[in-house]
């Protein structure tokens, strides 16, 4: 065909046939690329036989890339220090997250009621505050505050659900009330019977006021909660009775029997022997020895001298009338360290003075 060699379609087909021939997929009956394929075979053989060996390739690689140096000790530590830094940042972020969540939980748990999800967090915070309270009387009053808070929660539950609602919340509040009330009574009865007797009176008054609150609240509670509140009322009655019994023996020699139970020490049952009043120490100032008088008294066997008005009355004597043997005219000169001794006198030899004759 005229113009076959310059047709673009034919040229494209010829290139594909050559490519297949090079890839060892020649078409059958096509010998047009025999010479070209021979050249390709020679080039491939020359590439294999005349190429650089491994040693030459290593030298060229070293010349181009530089000598391969082993990593130093400092370089080997860099990735490790970076990993430690990232780990420290991650731990700090995790701690900040935990603290923030704990703070938010404590803030939200203030109004939590028994049966809520955050009620356990509220009780944990109360235990922590009790651990930070010092003094037995302070701890006892703190426990009574917790018990009063349980009754407040019961009142809130009764107002919210109007006698209905989850029974578990009511029972949890009553159980926690009994626990806190018994623990506070145990601490305050021990402290009041040994240290401050006014604590027993405060405990008795608290038990009476809480019994009044619980009795007033009982009609608004579910029936099962009303049955359960009877044991709480019994506990309050026993607390008031124990405080009254211990207070009645504060004037006795023995207040407690030495035994304890869930509410603290038991009162003594023996006869009340009143305490002996403590005697004040004797005033020793009245019996201290007085210094001897410096006035000179006349002797008892001195003769009486009469006066013109009252005969037989002894005349006043003065120091001048006393015999000289009784009052020495001069006293020896003494010092606190002893008698004064005369200083010895040493004779000085006479020495000739310069410039004088003799």
PDB file of C-alpha atoms in Angstrom, residues 81-349:
ATOM      1  CA  UNK A  81      14.016  10.662  75.728  1.00  0.00           C
ATOM      2  CA  UNK A  82      11.428  11.843  73.274  1.00  0.00           C
ATOM      3  CA  UNK A  83       9.216   8.875  74.121  1.00  0.00           C
ATOM      4  CA  UNK A  84       9.604   9.602  77.821  1.00  0.00           C
ATOM      5  CA  UNK A  85       8.652  13.218  77.292  1.00  0.00           C
ATOM      6  CA  UNK A  86       5.530  12.256  75.388  1.00  0.00           C
ATOM      7  CA  UNK A  87       4.648   9.741  78.088  1.00  0.00           C
ATOM      8  CA  UNK A  88       5.065  12.376  80.819  1.00  0.00           C
ATOM      9  CA  UNK A  89       2.834  14.806  78.940  1.00  0.00           C
ATOM     10  CA  UNK A  90       0.200  12.114  78.493  1.00  0.00           C
ATOM     11  CA  UNK A  91       0.291  11.221  82.198  1.00  0.00           C
ATOM     12  CA  UNK A  92       0.014  14.878  83.227  1.00  0.00           C
ATOM     13  CA  UNK A  93      -2.972  15.343  80.949  1.00  0.00           C
ATOM     14  CA  UNK A  94      -4.596  12.213  82.367  1.00  0.00           C
ATOM     15  CA  UNK A  95      -4.071  13.423  85.946  1.00  0.00           C
ATOM     16  CA  UNK A  96      -5.540  16.823  85.127  1.00  0.00           C
ATOM     17  CA  UNK A  97      -8.551  15.105  83.596  1.00  0.00           C
ATOM     18  CA  UNK A  98      -9.021  12.876  86.629  1.00  0.00           C
ATOM     19  CA  UNK A  99      -8.768  15.802  89.064  1.00  0.00           C
ATOM     20  CA  UNK A 100     -11.179  17.902  87.083  1.00  0.00           C
ATOM     21  CA  UNK A 101     -13.694  15.064  86.899  1.00  0.00           C
ATOM     22  CA  UNK A 102     -13.308  14.421  90.635  1.00  0.00           C
ATOM     23  CA  UNK A 103     -13.874  18.099  91.425  1.00  0.00           C
ATOM     24  CA  UNK A 104     -16.961  18.233  89.244  1.00  0.00           C
ATOM     25  CA  UNK A 105     -18.269  15.050  90.838  1.00  0.00           C
ATOM     26  CA  UNK A 106     -17.824  16.471  94.332  1.00  0.00           C
ATOM     27  CA  UNK A 107     -19.538  19.677  93.312  1.00  0.00           C
ATOM     28  CA  UNK A 108     -22.492  17.884  91.758  1.00  0.00           C
ATOM     29  CA  UNK A 109     -22.816  15.348  94.591  1.00  0.00           C
ATOM     30  CA  UNK A 110     -23.749  17.952  97.205  1.00  0.00           C
ATOM     31  CA  UNK A 111     -27.427  17.668  96.331  1.00  0.00           C
ATOM     32  CA  UNK A 112     -27.353  13.924  95.642  1.00  0.00           C
ATOM     33  CA  UNK A 113     -30.047  11.839  97.327  1.00  0.00           C
ATOM     34  CA  UNK A 114     -29.970   8.163  98.349  1.00  0.00           C
ATOM     35  CA  UNK A 115     -30.389   6.118  95.203  1.00  0.00           C
ATOM     36  CA  UNK A 116     -28.703   8.677  92.902  1.00  0.00           C
ATOM     37  CA  UNK A 117     -25.532   7.862  90.989  1.00  0.00           C
ATOM     38  CA  UNK A 118     -23.441  10.439  92.884  1.00  0.00           C
ATOM     39  CA  UNK A 119     -24.661   9.526  96.360  1.00  0.00           C
ATOM     40  CA  UNK A 120     -21.625   7.267  96.876  1.00  0.00           C
ATOM     41  CA  UNK A 121     -19.335  10.171  96.000  1.00  0.00           C
ATOM     42  CA  UNK A 122     -21.133  12.292  98.602  1.00  0.00           C
ATOM     43  CA  UNK A 123     -20.622   9.681 101.299  1.00  0.00           C
ATOM     44  CA  UNK A 124     -16.943   9.358 100.355  1.00  0.00           C
ATOM     45  CA  UNK A 125     -16.489  13.114 100.699  1.00  0.00           C
ATOM     46  CA  UNK A 126     -18.111  12.988 104.158  1.00  0.00           C
ATOM     47  CA  UNK A 127     -15.703  10.258 105.241  1.00  0.00           C
ATOM     48  CA  UNK A 128     -12.775  12.355 104.024  1.00  0.00           C
ATOM     49  CA  UNK A 129     -13.988  15.396 105.971  1.00  0.00           C
ATOM     50  CA  UNK A 130     -14.369  13.244 109.089  1.00  0.00           C
ATOM     51  CA  UNK A 131     -10.761  12.108 108.720  1.00  0.00           C
ATOM     52  CA  UNK A 132      -9.643  15.744 108.652  1.00  0.00           C
ATOM     53  CA  UNK A 133     -11.546  16.546 111.894  1.00  0.00           C
ATOM     54  CA  UNK A 134      -9.445  16.578 115.070  1.00  0.00           C
ATOM     55  CA  UNK A 135     -10.720  16.065 118.606  1.00  0.00           C
ATOM     56  CA  UNK A 136     -13.092  13.389 119.864  1.00  0.00           C
ATOM     57  CA  UNK A 137     -15.921  15.816 120.610  1.00  0.00           C
ATOM     58  CA  UNK A 138     -15.587  17.408 117.155  1.00  0.00           C
ATOM     59  CA  UNK A 139     -15.710  14.005 115.465  1.00  0.00           C
ATOM     60  CA  UNK A 140     -18.778  13.013 117.478  1.00  0.00           C
ATOM     61  CA  UNK A 141     -20.672  16.170 116.559  1.00  0.00           C
ATOM     62  CA  UNK A 142     -19.614  15.751 112.909  1.00  0.00           C
ATOM     63  CA  UNK A 143     -21.167  12.271 112.870  1.00  0.00           C
ATOM     64  CA  UNK A 144     -24.373  13.644 114.352  1.00  0.00           C
ATOM     65  CA  UNK A 145     -24.436  16.251 111.566  1.00  0.00           C
ATOM     66  CA  UNK A 146     -24.201  13.462 108.993  1.00  0.00           C
ATOM     67  CA  UNK A 147     -27.089  11.644 110.676  1.00  0.00           C
ATOM     68  CA  UNK A 148     -29.191  14.821 110.629  1.00  0.00           C
ATOM     69  CA  UNK A 149     -28.394  15.185 106.918  1.00  0.00           C
ATOM     70  CA  UNK A 150     -29.875  11.717 106.307  1.00  0.00           C
ATOM     71  CA  UNK A 151     -33.184  12.836 107.796  1.00  0.00           C
ATOM     72  CA  UNK A 152     -33.062  15.946 105.611  1.00  0.00           C
ATOM     73  CA  UNK A 153     -32.624  13.686 102.578  1.00  0.00           C
ATOM     74  CA  UNK A 154     -35.619  11.644 103.705  1.00  0.00           C
ATOM     75  CA  UNK A 155     -37.690  14.810 103.898  1.00  0.00           C
ATOM     76  CA  UNK A 156     -36.571  15.755 100.375  1.00  0.00           C
ATOM     77  CA  UNK A 157     -37.500  12.321  99.042  1.00  0.00           C
ATOM     78  CA  UNK A 158     -40.913  12.535 100.699  1.00  0.00           C
ATOM     79  CA  UNK A 159     -41.554  15.977  99.197  1.00  0.00           C
ATOM     80  CA  UNK A 160     -40.390  14.915  95.735  1.00  0.00           C
ATOM     81  CA  UNK A 161     -42.294  11.650  95.434  1.00  0.00           C
ATOM     82  CA  UNK A 162     -45.200  12.334  97.853  1.00  0.00           C
ATOM     83  CA  UNK A 163     -44.927   9.032  99.677  1.00  0.00           C
ATOM     84  CA  UNK A 164     -44.031   7.069  96.554  1.00  0.00           C
ATOM     85  CA  UNK A 165     -40.786   6.684  94.679  1.00  0.00           C
ATOM     86  CA  UNK A 166     -37.953   4.151  94.911  1.00  0.00           C
ATOM     87  CA  UNK A 167     -38.048   2.235  98.162  1.00  0.00           C
ATOM     88  CA  UNK A 168     -34.289   1.612  98.054  1.00  0.00           C
ATOM     89  CA  UNK A 169     -33.540   5.313  98.552  1.00  0.00           C
ATOM     90  CA  UNK A 170     -35.624   5.478 101.738  1.00  0.00           C
ATOM     91  CA  UNK A 171     -34.072   2.316 103.162  1.00  0.00           C
ATOM     92  CA  UNK A 172     -30.536   3.486 102.316  1.00  0.00           C
ATOM     93  CA  UNK A 173     -31.109   6.807 104.074  1.00  0.00           C
ATOM     94  CA  UNK A 174     -32.451   5.084 107.203  1.00  0.00           C
ATOM     95  CA  UNK A 175     -29.557   2.605 107.295  1.00  0.00           C
ATOM     96  CA  UNK A 176     -26.991   5.383 106.954  1.00  0.00           C
ATOM     97  CA  UNK A 177     -28.816   7.371 109.641  1.00  0.00           C
ATOM     98  CA  UNK A 178     -28.513   4.489 112.105  1.00  0.00           C
ATOM     99  CA  UNK A 179     -24.816   4.042 111.279  1.00  0.00           C
ATOM    100  CA  UNK A 180     -23.918   7.710 111.784  1.00  0.00           C
ATOM    101  CA  UNK A 181     -26.088   8.139 114.881  1.00  0.00           C
ATOM    102  CA  UNK A 182     -24.622   5.078 116.630  1.00  0.00           C
ATOM    103  CA  UNK A 183     -21.054   6.090 115.765  1.00  0.00           C
ATOM    104  CA  UNK A 184     -21.590   9.655 117.023  1.00  0.00           C
ATOM    105  CA  UNK A 185     -23.215   8.450 120.240  1.00  0.00           C
ATOM    106  CA  UNK A 186     -20.358   6.017 120.842  1.00  0.00           C
ATOM    107  CA  UNK A 187     -17.786   8.814 120.603  1.00  0.00           C
ATOM    108  CA  UNK A 188     -19.712  11.405 122.623  1.00  0.00           C
ATOM    109  CA  UNK A 189     -20.696   9.100 125.486  1.00  0.00           C
ATOM    110  CA  UNK A 190     -17.057   8.116 125.944  1.00  0.00           C
ATOM    111  CA  UNK A 191     -15.958  11.746 125.842  1.00  0.00           C
ATOM    112  CA  UNK A 192     -18.774  13.014 128.061  1.00  0.00           C
ATOM    113  CA  UNK A 193     -18.303  10.410 130.785  1.00  0.00           C
ATOM    114  CA  UNK A 194     -14.594  11.176 131.146  1.00  0.00           C
ATOM    115  CA  UNK A 195     -14.003  14.790 130.110  1.00  0.00           C
ATOM    116  CA  UNK A 196     -16.913  17.159 129.515  1.00  0.00           C
ATOM    117  CA  UNK A 197     -20.234  16.164 131.126  1.00  0.00           C
ATOM    118  CA  UNK A 198     -22.146  18.800 129.133  1.00  0.00           C
ATOM    119  CA  UNK A 199     -21.650  16.662 126.028  1.00  0.00           C
ATOM    120  CA  UNK A 200     -24.062  14.092 127.457  1.00  0.00           C
ATOM    121  CA  UNK A 201     -26.769  16.708 127.776  1.00  0.00           C
ATOM    122  CA  UNK A 202     -26.222  17.809 124.168  1.00  0.00           C
ATOM    123  CA  UNK A 203     -26.450  14.202 122.995  1.00  0.00           C
ATOM    124  CA  UNK A 204     -29.706  13.662 124.870  1.00  0.00           C
ATOM    125  CA  UNK A 205     -31.261  16.798 123.404  1.00  0.00           C
ATOM    126  CA  UNK A 206     -30.148  15.839 119.882  1.00  0.00           C
ATOM    127  CA  UNK A 207     -31.691  12.385 120.156  1.00  0.00           C
ATOM    128  CA  UNK A 208     -34.992  13.886 121.288  1.00  0.00           C
ATOM    129  CA  UNK A 209     -35.134  16.417 118.451  1.00  0.00           C
ATOM    130  CA  UNK A 210     -34.309  13.805 115.780  1.00  0.00           C
ATOM    131  CA  UNK A 211     -36.955  11.449 117.161  1.00  0.00           C
ATOM    132  CA  UNK A 212     -39.509  14.249 116.828  1.00  0.00           C
ATOM    133  CA  UNK A 213     -38.482  14.866 113.196  1.00  0.00           C
ATOM    134  CA  UNK A 214     -38.655  11.209 112.254  1.00  0.00           C
ATOM    135  CA  UNK A 215     -42.044  10.756 113.933  1.00  0.00           C
ATOM    136  CA  UNK A 216     -43.431  13.755 112.053  1.00  0.00           C
ATOM    137  CA  UNK A 217     -42.011  12.393 108.784  1.00  0.00           C
ATOM    138  CA  UNK A 218     -43.364   8.836 109.117  1.00  0.00           C
ATOM    139  CA  UNK A 219     -46.855   9.474 107.542  1.00  0.00           C
ATOM    140  CA  UNK A 220     -45.184  10.682 104.314  1.00  0.00           C
ATOM    141  CA  UNK A 221     -43.013   7.567 103.897  1.00  0.00           C
ATOM    142  CA  UNK A 222     -43.907   4.302 102.111  1.00  0.00           C
ATOM    143  CA  UNK A 223     -45.247   1.557 104.308  1.00  0.00           C
ATOM    144  CA  UNK A 224     -42.050  -0.500 104.222  1.00  0.00           C
ATOM    145  CA  UNK A 225     -40.022   2.587 105.117  1.00  0.00           C
ATOM    146  CA  UNK A 226     -42.362   3.334 108.041  1.00  0.00           C
ATOM    147  CA  UNK A 227     -41.751  -0.180 109.369  1.00  0.00           C
ATOM    148  CA  UNK A 228     -38.019   0.295 108.965  1.00  0.00           C
ATOM    149  CA  UNK A 229     -38.083   3.707 110.731  1.00  0.00           C
ATOM    150  CA  UNK A 230     -39.345   2.028 113.930  1.00  0.00           C
ATOM    151  CA  UNK A 231     -35.845   0.606 114.537  1.00  0.00           C
ATOM    152  CA  UNK A 232     -34.359   4.073 114.051  1.00  0.00           C
ATOM    153  CA  UNK A 233     -36.761   5.469 116.650  1.00  0.00           C
ATOM    154  CA  UNK A 234     -35.738   2.705 119.059  1.00  0.00           C
ATOM    155  CA  UNK A 235     -32.085   3.602 118.475  1.00  0.00           C
ATOM    156  CA  UNK A 236     -32.745   7.254 119.299  1.00  0.00           C
ATOM    157  CA  UNK A 237     -34.585   6.246 122.470  1.00  0.00           C
ATOM    158  CA  UNK A 238     -31.636   4.118 123.570  1.00  0.00           C
ATOM    159  CA  UNK A 239     -29.208   6.962 122.869  1.00  0.00           C
ATOM    160  CA  UNK A 240     -31.250   9.379 124.993  1.00  0.00           C
ATOM    161  CA  UNK A 241     -31.548   6.796 127.765  1.00  0.00           C
ATOM    162  CA  UNK A 242     -27.795   6.115 127.760  1.00  0.00           C
ATOM    163  CA  UNK A 243     -26.921   9.804 127.853  1.00  0.00           C
ATOM    164  CA  UNK A 244     -29.350  10.391 130.756  1.00  0.00           C
ATOM    165  CA  UNK A 245     -27.990   7.432 132.745  1.00  0.00           C
ATOM    166  CA  UNK A 246     -24.393   8.529 132.335  1.00  0.00           C
ATOM    167  CA  UNK A 247     -25.252  12.129 133.191  1.00  0.00           C
ATOM    168  CA  UNK A 248     -26.951  11.061 136.413  1.00  0.00           C
ATOM    169  CA  UNK A 249     -23.709   9.460 137.602  1.00  0.00           C
ATOM    170  CA  UNK A 250     -21.398  12.354 136.870  1.00  0.00           C
ATOM    171  CA  UNK A 251     -21.450  13.254 140.590  1.00  0.00           C
ATOM    172  CA  UNK A 252     -20.555   9.696 141.641  1.00  0.00           C
ATOM    173  CA  UNK A 253     -17.106   8.313 142.220  1.00  0.00           C
ATOM    174  CA  UNK A 254     -17.621   5.737 139.415  1.00  0.00           C
ATOM    175  CA  UNK A 255     -19.484   6.816 136.287  1.00  0.00           C
ATOM    176  CA  UNK A 256     -19.074   3.796 134.019  1.00  0.00           C
ATOM    177  CA  UNK A 257     -18.911   0.079 134.667  1.00  0.00           C
ATOM    178  CA  UNK A 258     -15.921  -0.447 132.384  1.00  0.00           C
ATOM    179  CA  UNK A 259     -17.939  -2.324 129.737  1.00  0.00           C
ATOM    180  CA  UNK A 260     -18.991  -0.934 126.333  1.00  0.00           C
ATOM    181  CA  UNK A 261     -21.500  -1.743 123.605  1.00  0.00           C
ATOM    182  CA  UNK A 262     -22.594  -0.216 120.303  1.00  0.00           C
ATOM    183  CA  UNK A 263     -23.501   3.068 122.022  1.00  0.00           C
ATOM    184  CA  UNK A 264     -20.332   3.443 124.075  1.00  0.00           C
ATOM    185  CA  UNK A 265     -19.583   2.875 127.774  1.00  0.00           C
ATOM    186  CA  UNK A 266     -22.231   1.399 130.052  1.00  0.00           C
ATOM    187  CA  UNK A 267     -23.169   3.280 133.248  1.00  0.00           C
ATOM    188  CA  UNK A 268     -22.142   1.783 136.584  1.00  0.00           C
ATOM    189  CA  UNK A 269     -24.837  -0.073 138.518  1.00  0.00           C
ATOM    190  CA  UNK A 270     -23.369   0.065 142.016  1.00  0.00           C
ATOM    191  CA  UNK A 271     -24.361   2.506 144.715  1.00  0.00           C
ATOM    192  CA  UNK A 272     -23.526   6.091 143.926  1.00  0.00           C
ATOM    193  CA  UNK A 273     -20.771   7.253 146.244  1.00  0.00           C
ATOM    194  CA  UNK A 274     -20.425  11.028 145.918  1.00  0.00           C
ATOM    195  CA  UNK A 275     -17.121  12.447 144.962  1.00  0.00           C
ATOM    196  CA  UNK A 276     -14.985  13.726 147.805  1.00  0.00           C
ATOM    197  CA  UNK A 277     -14.336  17.442 147.597  1.00  0.00           C
ATOM    198  CA  UNK A 278     -10.805  18.216 146.846  1.00  0.00           C
ATOM    199  CA  UNK A 279      -9.063  19.966 149.799  1.00  0.00           C
ATOM    200  CA  UNK A 280      -7.143  23.128 149.109  1.00  0.00           C
ATOM    201  CA  UNK A 281      -3.470  23.113 150.064  1.00  0.00           C
ATOM    202  CA  UNK A 282      -2.687  24.637 153.453  1.00  0.00           C
ATOM    203  CA  UNK A 283      -1.601  28.262 153.521  1.00  0.00           C
ATOM    204  CA  UNK A 284       2.043  28.112 154.408  1.00  0.00           C
ATOM    205  CA  UNK A 285       2.444  31.846 154.604  1.00  0.00           C
ATOM    206  CA  UNK A 286       0.910  31.974 158.099  1.00  0.00           C
ATOM    207  CA  UNK A 287       3.361  29.448 159.522  1.00  0.00           C
ATOM    208  CA  UNK A 288       6.520  30.878 158.090  1.00  0.00           C
ATOM    209  CA  UNK A 289       9.067  31.911 160.637  1.00  0.00           C
ATOM    210  CA  UNK A 290       9.118  35.585 161.347  1.00  0.00           C
ATOM    211  CA  UNK A 291      12.468  37.338 161.575  1.00  0.00           C
ATOM    212  CA  UNK A 292      13.623  38.038 165.145  1.00  0.00           C
ATOM    213  CA  UNK A 293      12.766  41.445 166.456  1.00  0.00           C
ATOM    214  CA  UNK A 294      15.633  43.870 166.729  1.00  0.00           C
ATOM    215  CA  UNK A 295      14.187  45.741 169.724  1.00  0.00           C
ATOM    216  CA  UNK A 296      15.832  45.017 173.038  1.00  0.00           C
ATOM    217  CA  UNK A 297      13.467  43.785 175.718  1.00  0.00           C
ATOM    218  CA  UNK A 298      14.281  44.170 179.397  1.00  0.00           C
ATOM    219  CA  UNK A 299      15.012  41.027 181.345  1.00  0.00           C
ATOM    220  CA  UNK A 300      12.108  39.404 183.107  1.00  0.00           C
ATOM    221  CA  UNK A 301      13.800  39.541 186.485  1.00  0.00           C
ATOM    222  CA  UNK A 302      14.500  43.263 186.346  1.00  0.00           C
ATOM    223  CA  UNK A 303      13.177  45.181 189.364  1.00  0.00           C
ATOM    224  CA  UNK A 304      10.070  47.300 188.958  1.00  0.00           C
ATOM    225  CA  UNK A 305      10.428  51.027 189.184  1.00  0.00           C
ATOM    226  CA  UNK A 306       7.576  53.112 190.313  1.00  0.00           C
ATOM    227  CA  UNK A 307       6.356  56.369 189.018  1.00  0.00           C
ATOM    228  CA  UNK A 308       4.461  59.078 190.744  1.00  0.00           C
ATOM    229  CA  UNK A 309       1.061  58.351 189.193  1.00  0.00           C
ATOM    230  CA  UNK A 310       0.991  54.560 188.863  1.00  0.00           C
ATOM    231  CA  UNK A 311       3.061  52.768 191.421  1.00  0.00           C
ATOM    232  CA  UNK A 312       4.138  49.304 190.446  1.00  0.00           C
ATOM    233  CA  UNK A 313       4.178  50.069 186.718  1.00  0.00           C
ATOM    234  CA  UNK A 314       7.474  49.254 185.100  1.00  0.00           C
ATOM    235  CA  UNK A 315       9.192  52.304 183.722  1.00  0.00           C
ATOM    236  CA  UNK A 316      10.056  52.333 180.031  1.00  0.00           C
ATOM    237  CA  UNK A 317      13.530  51.296 179.328  1.00  0.00           C
ATOM    238  CA  UNK A 318      15.697  52.535 176.555  1.00  0.00           C
ATOM    239  CA  UNK A 319      18.724  51.238 174.858  1.00  0.00           C
ATOM    240  CA  UNK A 320      20.940  53.553 176.888  1.00  0.00           C
ATOM    241  CA  UNK A 321      19.698  51.997 180.155  1.00  0.00           C
ATOM    242  CA  UNK A 322      20.724  48.507 179.099  1.00  0.00           C
ATOM    243  CA  UNK A 323      23.969  47.268 180.533  1.00  0.00           C
ATOM    244  CA  UNK A 324      26.980  47.730 178.348  1.00  0.00           C
ATOM    245  CA  UNK A 325      27.761  44.046 178.562  1.00  0.00           C
ATOM    246  CA  UNK A 326      24.566  43.283 176.631  1.00  0.00           C
ATOM    247  CA  UNK A 327      25.031  45.864 173.884  1.00  0.00           C
ATOM    248  CA  UNK A 328      28.528  46.214 172.598  1.00  0.00           C
ATOM    249  CA  UNK A 329      29.419  49.686 171.499  1.00  0.00           C
ATOM    250  CA  UNK A 330      31.230  48.627 168.385  1.00  0.00           C
ATOM    251  CA  UNK A 331      30.754  45.708 166.061  1.00  0.00           C
ATOM    252  CA  UNK A 332      33.591  43.929 164.338  1.00  0.00           C
ATOM    253  CA  UNK A 333      34.058  44.971 160.767  1.00  0.00           C
ATOM    254  CA  UNK A 334      33.324  42.008 158.572  1.00  0.00           C
ATOM    255  CA  UNK A 335      32.767  41.429 154.908  1.00  0.00           C
ATOM    256  CA  UNK A 336      30.677  38.814 153.164  1.00  0.00           C
ATOM    257  CA  UNK A 337      33.849  36.907 152.409  1.00  0.00           C
ATOM    258  CA  UNK A 338      35.139  36.883 156.036  1.00  0.00           C
ATOM    259  CA  UNK A 339      37.099  39.158 158.401  1.00  0.00           C
ATOM    260  CA  UNK A 340      39.264  41.927 157.037  1.00  0.00           C
ATOM    261  CA  UNK A 341      42.952  41.093 157.409  1.00  0.00           C
ATOM    262  CA  UNK A 342      45.703  43.767 157.480  1.00  0.00           C
ATOM    263  CA  UNK A 343      47.857  43.895 154.371  1.00  0.00           C
ATOM    264  CA  UNK A 344      51.520  43.005 154.955  1.00  0.00           C
ATOM    265  CA  UNK A 345      54.030  45.838 154.596  1.00  0.00           C
ATOM    266  CA  UNK A 346      57.286  45.174 152.797  1.00  0.00           C
ATOM    267  CA  UNK A 347      60.367  47.374 153.495  1.00  0.00           C
ATOM    268  CA  UNK A 348      61.849  48.962 150.360  1.00  0.00           C
ATOM    269  CA  UNK A 349      65.636  49.261 150.163  1.00  0.00           C
TER     270      UNK A 349
END
